PDB file of C-alpha atoms in Angstrom:
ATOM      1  CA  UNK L   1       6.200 -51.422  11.930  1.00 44.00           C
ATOM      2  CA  UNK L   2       7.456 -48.313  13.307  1.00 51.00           C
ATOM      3  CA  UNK L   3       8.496 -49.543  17.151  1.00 55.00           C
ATOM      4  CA  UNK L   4      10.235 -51.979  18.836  1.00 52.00           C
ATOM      5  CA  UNK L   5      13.929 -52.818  18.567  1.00 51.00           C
ATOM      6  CA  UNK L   6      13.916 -52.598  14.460  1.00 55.00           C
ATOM      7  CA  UNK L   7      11.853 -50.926  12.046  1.00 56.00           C
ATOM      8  CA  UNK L   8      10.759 -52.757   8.979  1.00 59.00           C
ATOM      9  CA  UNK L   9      10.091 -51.256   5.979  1.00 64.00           C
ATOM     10  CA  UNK L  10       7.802 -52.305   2.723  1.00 69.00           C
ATOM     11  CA  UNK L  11       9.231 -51.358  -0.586  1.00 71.00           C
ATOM     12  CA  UNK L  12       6.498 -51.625  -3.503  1.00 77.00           C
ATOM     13  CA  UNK L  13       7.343 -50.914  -7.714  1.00 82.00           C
ATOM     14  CA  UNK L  14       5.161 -49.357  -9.927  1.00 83.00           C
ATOM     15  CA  UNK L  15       2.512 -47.661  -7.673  1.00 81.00           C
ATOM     16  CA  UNK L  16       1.338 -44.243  -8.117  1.00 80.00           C
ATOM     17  CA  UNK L  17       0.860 -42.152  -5.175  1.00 75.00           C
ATOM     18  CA  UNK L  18      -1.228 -38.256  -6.097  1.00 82.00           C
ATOM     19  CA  UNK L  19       0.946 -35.582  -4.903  1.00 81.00           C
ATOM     20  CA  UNK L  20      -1.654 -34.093  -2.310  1.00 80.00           C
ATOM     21  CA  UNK L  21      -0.276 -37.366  -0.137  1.00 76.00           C
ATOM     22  CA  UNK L  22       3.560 -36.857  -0.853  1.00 74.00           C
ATOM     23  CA  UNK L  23       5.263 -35.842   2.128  1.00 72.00           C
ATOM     24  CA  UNK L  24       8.774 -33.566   1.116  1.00 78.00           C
ATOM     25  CA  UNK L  25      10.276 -33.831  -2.645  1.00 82.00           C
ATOM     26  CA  UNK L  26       9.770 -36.640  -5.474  1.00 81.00           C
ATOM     27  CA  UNK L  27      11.909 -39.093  -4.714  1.00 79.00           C
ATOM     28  CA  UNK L  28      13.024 -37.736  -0.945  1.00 79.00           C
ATOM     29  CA  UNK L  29      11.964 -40.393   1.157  1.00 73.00           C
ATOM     30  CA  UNK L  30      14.718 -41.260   3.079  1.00 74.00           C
ATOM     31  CA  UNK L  31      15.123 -37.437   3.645  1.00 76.00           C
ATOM     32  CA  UNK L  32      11.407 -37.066   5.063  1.00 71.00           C
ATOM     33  CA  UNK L  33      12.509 -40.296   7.747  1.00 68.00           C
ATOM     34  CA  UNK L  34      16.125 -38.670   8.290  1.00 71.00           C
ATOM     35  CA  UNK L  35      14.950 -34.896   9.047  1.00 71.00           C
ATOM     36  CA  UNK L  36      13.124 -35.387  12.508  1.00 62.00           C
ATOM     37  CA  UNK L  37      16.713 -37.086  13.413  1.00 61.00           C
ATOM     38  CA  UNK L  38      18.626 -34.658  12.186  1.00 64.00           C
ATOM     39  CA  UNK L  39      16.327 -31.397  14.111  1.00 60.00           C
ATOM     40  CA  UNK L  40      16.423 -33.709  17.267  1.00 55.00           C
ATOM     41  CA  UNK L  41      20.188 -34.128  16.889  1.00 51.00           C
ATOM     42  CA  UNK L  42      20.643 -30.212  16.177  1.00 51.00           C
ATOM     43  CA  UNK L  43      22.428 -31.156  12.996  1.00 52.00           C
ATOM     44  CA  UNK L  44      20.667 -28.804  10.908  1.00 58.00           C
ATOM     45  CA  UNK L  45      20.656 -25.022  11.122  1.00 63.00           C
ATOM     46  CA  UNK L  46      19.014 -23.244  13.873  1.00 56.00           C
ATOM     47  CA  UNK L  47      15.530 -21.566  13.564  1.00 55.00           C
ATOM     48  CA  UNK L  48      16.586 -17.917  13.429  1.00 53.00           C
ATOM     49  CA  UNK L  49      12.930 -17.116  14.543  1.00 45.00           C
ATOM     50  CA  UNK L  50      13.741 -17.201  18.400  1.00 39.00           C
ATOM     51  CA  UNK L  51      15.472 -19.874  20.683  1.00 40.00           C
ATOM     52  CA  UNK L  52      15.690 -23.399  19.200  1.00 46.00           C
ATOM     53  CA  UNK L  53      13.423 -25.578  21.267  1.00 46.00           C
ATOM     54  CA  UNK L  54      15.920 -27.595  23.022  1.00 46.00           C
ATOM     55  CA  UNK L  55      14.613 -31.422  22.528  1.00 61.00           C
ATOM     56  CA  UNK L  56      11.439 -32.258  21.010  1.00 67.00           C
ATOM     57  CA  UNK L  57      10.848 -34.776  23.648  1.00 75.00           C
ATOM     58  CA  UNK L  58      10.744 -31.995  26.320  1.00 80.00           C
ATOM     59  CA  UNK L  59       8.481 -30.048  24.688  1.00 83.00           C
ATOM     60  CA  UNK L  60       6.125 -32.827  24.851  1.00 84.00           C
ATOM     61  CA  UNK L  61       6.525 -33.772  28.337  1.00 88.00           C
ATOM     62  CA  UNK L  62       5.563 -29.685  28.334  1.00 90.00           C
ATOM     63  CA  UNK L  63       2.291 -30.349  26.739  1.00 91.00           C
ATOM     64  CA  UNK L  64       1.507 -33.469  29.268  1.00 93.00           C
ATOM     65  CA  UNK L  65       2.880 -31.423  31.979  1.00 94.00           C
ATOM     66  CA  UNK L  66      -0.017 -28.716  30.946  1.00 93.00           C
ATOM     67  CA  UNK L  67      -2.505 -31.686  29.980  1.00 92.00           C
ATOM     68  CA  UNK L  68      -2.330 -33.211  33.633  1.00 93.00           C
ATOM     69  CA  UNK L  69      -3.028 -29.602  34.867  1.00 93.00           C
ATOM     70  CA  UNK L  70      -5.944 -29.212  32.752  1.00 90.00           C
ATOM     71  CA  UNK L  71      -7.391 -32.476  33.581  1.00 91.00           C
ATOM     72  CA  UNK L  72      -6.721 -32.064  37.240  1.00 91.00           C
ATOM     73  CA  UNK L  73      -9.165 -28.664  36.748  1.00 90.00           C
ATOM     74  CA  UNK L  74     -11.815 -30.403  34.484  1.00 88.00           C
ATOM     75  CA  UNK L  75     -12.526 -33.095  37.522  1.00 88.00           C
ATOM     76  CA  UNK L  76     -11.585 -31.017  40.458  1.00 88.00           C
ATOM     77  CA  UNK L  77     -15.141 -31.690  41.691  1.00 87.00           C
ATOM     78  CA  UNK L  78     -14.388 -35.643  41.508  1.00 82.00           C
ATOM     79  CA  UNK L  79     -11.512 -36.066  43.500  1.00 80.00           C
ATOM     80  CA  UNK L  80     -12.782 -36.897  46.019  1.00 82.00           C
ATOM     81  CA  UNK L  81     -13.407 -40.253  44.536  1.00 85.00           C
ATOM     82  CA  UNK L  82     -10.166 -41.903  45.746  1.00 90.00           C
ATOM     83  CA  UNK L  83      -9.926 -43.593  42.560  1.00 90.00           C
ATOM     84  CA  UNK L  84      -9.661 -40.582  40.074  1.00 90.00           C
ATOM     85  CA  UNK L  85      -7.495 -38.985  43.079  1.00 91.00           C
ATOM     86  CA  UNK L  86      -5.170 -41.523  43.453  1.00 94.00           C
ATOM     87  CA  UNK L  87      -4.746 -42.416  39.197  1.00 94.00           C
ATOM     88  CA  UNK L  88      -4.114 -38.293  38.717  1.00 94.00           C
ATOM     89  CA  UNK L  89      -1.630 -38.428  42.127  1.00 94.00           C
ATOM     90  CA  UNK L  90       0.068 -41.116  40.450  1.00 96.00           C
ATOM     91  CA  UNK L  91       0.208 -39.170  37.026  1.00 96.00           C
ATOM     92  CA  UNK L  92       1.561 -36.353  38.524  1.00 96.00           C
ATOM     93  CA  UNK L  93       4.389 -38.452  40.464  1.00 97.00           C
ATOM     94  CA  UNK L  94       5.350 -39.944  37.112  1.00 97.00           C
ATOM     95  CA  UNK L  95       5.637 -37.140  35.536  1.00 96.00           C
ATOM     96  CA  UNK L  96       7.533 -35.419  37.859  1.00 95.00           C
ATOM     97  CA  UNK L  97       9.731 -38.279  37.615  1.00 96.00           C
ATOM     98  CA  UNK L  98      10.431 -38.139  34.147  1.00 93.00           C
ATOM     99  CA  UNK L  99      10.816 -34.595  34.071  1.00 91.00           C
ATOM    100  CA  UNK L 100      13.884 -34.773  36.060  1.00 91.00           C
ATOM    101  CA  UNK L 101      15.553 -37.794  34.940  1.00 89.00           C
ATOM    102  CA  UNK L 102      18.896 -37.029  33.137  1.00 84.00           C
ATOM    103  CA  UNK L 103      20.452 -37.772  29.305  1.00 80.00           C
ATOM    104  CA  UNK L 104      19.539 -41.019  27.799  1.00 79.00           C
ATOM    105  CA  UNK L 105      17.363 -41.965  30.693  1.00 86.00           C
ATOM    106  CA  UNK L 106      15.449 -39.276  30.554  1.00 85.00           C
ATOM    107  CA  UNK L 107      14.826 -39.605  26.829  1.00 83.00           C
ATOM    108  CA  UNK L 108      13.312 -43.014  27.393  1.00 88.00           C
ATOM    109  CA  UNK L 109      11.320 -41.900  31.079  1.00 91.00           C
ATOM    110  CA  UNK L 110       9.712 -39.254  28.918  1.00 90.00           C
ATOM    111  CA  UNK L 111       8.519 -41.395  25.981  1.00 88.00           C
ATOM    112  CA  UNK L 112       7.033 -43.956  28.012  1.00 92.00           C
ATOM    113  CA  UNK L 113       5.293 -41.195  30.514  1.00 94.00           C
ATOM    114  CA  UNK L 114       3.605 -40.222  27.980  1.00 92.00           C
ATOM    115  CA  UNK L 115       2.666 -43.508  26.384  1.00 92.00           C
ATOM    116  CA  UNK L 116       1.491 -44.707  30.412  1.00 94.00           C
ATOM    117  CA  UNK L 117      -0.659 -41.610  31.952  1.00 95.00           C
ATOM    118  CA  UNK L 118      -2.275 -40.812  28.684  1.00 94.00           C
ATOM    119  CA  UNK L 119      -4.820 -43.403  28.871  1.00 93.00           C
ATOM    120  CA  UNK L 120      -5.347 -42.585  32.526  1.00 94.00           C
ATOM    121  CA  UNK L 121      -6.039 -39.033  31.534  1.00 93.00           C
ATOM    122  CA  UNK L 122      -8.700 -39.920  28.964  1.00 92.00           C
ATOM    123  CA  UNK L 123     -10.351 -42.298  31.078  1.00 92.00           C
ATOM    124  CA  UNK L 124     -10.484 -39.694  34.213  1.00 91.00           C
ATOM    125  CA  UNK L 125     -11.533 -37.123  31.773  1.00 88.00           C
ATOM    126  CA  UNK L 126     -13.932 -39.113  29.916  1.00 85.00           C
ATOM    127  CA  UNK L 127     -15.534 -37.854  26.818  1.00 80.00           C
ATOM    128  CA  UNK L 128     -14.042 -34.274  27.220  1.00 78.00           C
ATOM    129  CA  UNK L 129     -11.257 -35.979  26.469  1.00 75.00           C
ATOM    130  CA  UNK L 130     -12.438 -37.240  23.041  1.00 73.00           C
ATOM    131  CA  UNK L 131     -13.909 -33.791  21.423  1.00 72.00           C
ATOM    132  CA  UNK L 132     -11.901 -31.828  19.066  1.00 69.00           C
ATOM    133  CA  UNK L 133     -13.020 -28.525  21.644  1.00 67.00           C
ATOM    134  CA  UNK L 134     -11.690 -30.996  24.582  1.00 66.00           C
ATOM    135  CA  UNK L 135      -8.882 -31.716  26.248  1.00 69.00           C
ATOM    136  CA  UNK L 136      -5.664 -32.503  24.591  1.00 84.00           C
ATOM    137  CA  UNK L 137      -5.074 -36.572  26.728  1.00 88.00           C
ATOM    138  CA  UNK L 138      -6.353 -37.840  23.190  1.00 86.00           C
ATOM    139  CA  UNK L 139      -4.235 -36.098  20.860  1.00 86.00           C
ATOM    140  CA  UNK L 140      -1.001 -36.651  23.422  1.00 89.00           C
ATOM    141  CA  UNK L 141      -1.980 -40.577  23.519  1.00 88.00           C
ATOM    142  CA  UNK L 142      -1.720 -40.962  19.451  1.00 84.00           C
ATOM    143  CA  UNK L 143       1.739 -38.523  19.900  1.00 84.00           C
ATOM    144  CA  UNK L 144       2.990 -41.245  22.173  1.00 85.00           C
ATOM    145  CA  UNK L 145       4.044 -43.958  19.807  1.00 81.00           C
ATOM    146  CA  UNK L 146       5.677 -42.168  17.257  1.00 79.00           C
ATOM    147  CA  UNK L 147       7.584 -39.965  19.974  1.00 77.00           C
ATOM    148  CA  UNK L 148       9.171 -43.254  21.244  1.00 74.00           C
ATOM    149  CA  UNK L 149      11.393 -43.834  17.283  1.00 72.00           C
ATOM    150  CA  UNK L 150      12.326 -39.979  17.610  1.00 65.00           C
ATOM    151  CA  UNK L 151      15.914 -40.314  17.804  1.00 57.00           C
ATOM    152  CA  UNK L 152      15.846 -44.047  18.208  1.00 62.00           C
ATOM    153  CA  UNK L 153      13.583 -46.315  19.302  1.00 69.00           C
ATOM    154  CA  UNK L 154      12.727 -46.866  23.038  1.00 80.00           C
ATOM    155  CA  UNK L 155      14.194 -50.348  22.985  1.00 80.00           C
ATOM    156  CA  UNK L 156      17.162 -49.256  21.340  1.00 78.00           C
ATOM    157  CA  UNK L 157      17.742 -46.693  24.243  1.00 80.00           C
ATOM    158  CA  UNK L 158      16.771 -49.210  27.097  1.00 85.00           C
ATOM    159  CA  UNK L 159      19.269 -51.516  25.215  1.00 84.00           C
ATOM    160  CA  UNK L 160      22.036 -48.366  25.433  1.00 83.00           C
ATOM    161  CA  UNK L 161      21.614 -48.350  28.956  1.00 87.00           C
ATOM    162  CA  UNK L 162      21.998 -51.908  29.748  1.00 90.00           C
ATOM    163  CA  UNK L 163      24.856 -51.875  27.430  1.00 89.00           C
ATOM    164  CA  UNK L 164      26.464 -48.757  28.639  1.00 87.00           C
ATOM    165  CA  UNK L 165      25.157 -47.847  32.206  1.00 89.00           C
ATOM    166  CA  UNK L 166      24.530 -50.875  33.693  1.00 93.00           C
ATOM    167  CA  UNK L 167      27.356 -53.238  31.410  1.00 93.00           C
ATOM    168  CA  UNK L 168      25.032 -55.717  30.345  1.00 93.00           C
ATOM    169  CA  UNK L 169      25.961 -58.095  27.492  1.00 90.00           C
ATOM    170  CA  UNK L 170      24.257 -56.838  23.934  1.00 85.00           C
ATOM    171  CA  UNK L 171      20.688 -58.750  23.391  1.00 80.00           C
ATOM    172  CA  UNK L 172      20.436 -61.556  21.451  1.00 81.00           C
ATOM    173  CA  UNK L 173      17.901 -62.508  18.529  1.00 78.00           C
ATOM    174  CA  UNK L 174      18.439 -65.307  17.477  1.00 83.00           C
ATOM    175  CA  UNK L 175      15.769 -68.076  18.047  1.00 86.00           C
ATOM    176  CA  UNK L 176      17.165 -70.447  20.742  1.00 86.00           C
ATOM    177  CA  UNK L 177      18.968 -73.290  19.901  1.00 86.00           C
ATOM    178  CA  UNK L 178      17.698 -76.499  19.086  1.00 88.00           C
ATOM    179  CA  UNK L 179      18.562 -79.496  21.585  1.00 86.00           C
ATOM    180  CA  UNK L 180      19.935 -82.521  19.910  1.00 80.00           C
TER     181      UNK L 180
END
């Protein structure tokens, strides 16, 4: 599983995987997981091509900025169907909501923006939304779930918060107690 409050991981012996799937070096793997941490964290060394994009996350909630726009355009002539005006209104007021919520908040606003309005943009957009020459709600919707481990999954974040902002007690696991 790659969301949720832990990630699990399957260790297998003796399989063979061709090289053409092989993500990074022979033998890297933890160094494949740990570099989209360490970019997101900015402990690696700056792209000298221009200005290092600030957060990953933001640049995504860039692209669903844009893809709202688009989609707003591509059923301009529908909105007057209160229903695809009020699901894009609503989209938009998200958005905007996530946009300008701060630090650790914001991180977790943004990833599950993106994981909500998605499927309301495909569904308003219908099958443009589904064609490679489309619109981009489709690609953004299967971008959502691994956006919310960048950095730390989503529940670990809303568990930060409750920890740290609010001072809730840490969560607890364990299966509940057996009564005598």
């Amino acid at each position: 599983t790659v969301d949720g409050d832990r990630t699990n991981i399957t260790f297998y012996s003796d399989v063979r995987v061709d090289d053409r799937y092989r993500v990074g070096p022979v033998n890297g793997g933890w160094g494949v997981l740990r570099e989209a941490l360490n970019a997101e964290h900015g402990t690696v060394e700056r792209d000298n091509s221009g200005l290092h994009k600030i957060a990953v996350m933001t640049e995504h909630a860039l692209l669903l900025a844009d893809e709202v726009d688009r989609t707003a355009a591509a059923v301009a002539d529908r909105l007057d169907d209160e229903s695809v005006a009020y699901r894009l209104g609503r989209s938009v007021a998200r958005l905007e909501a996530a946009l300008s919520t701060p630090e650790m908040f914001g991180r977790v606003a943004i990833a599950q923006t993106l994981r909500d309005i998605t499927p309301d943009l495909m569904d308003i957009a219908g099958t443009t939304a589904a064609v490679p020459s489309g619109l981009g709600a489709e690609y953004l919707f299967r971008l959502s779930l691994p956006m919310g481990i960048y950095g730390g999954t989503l529940d670990v974040f809303r568990n930060m918060i409750a920890q740290h902002a609010l001072g809730l007690g840490k969560p607890n696991y364990s299966p509940p107690a057996k009564r005598p």
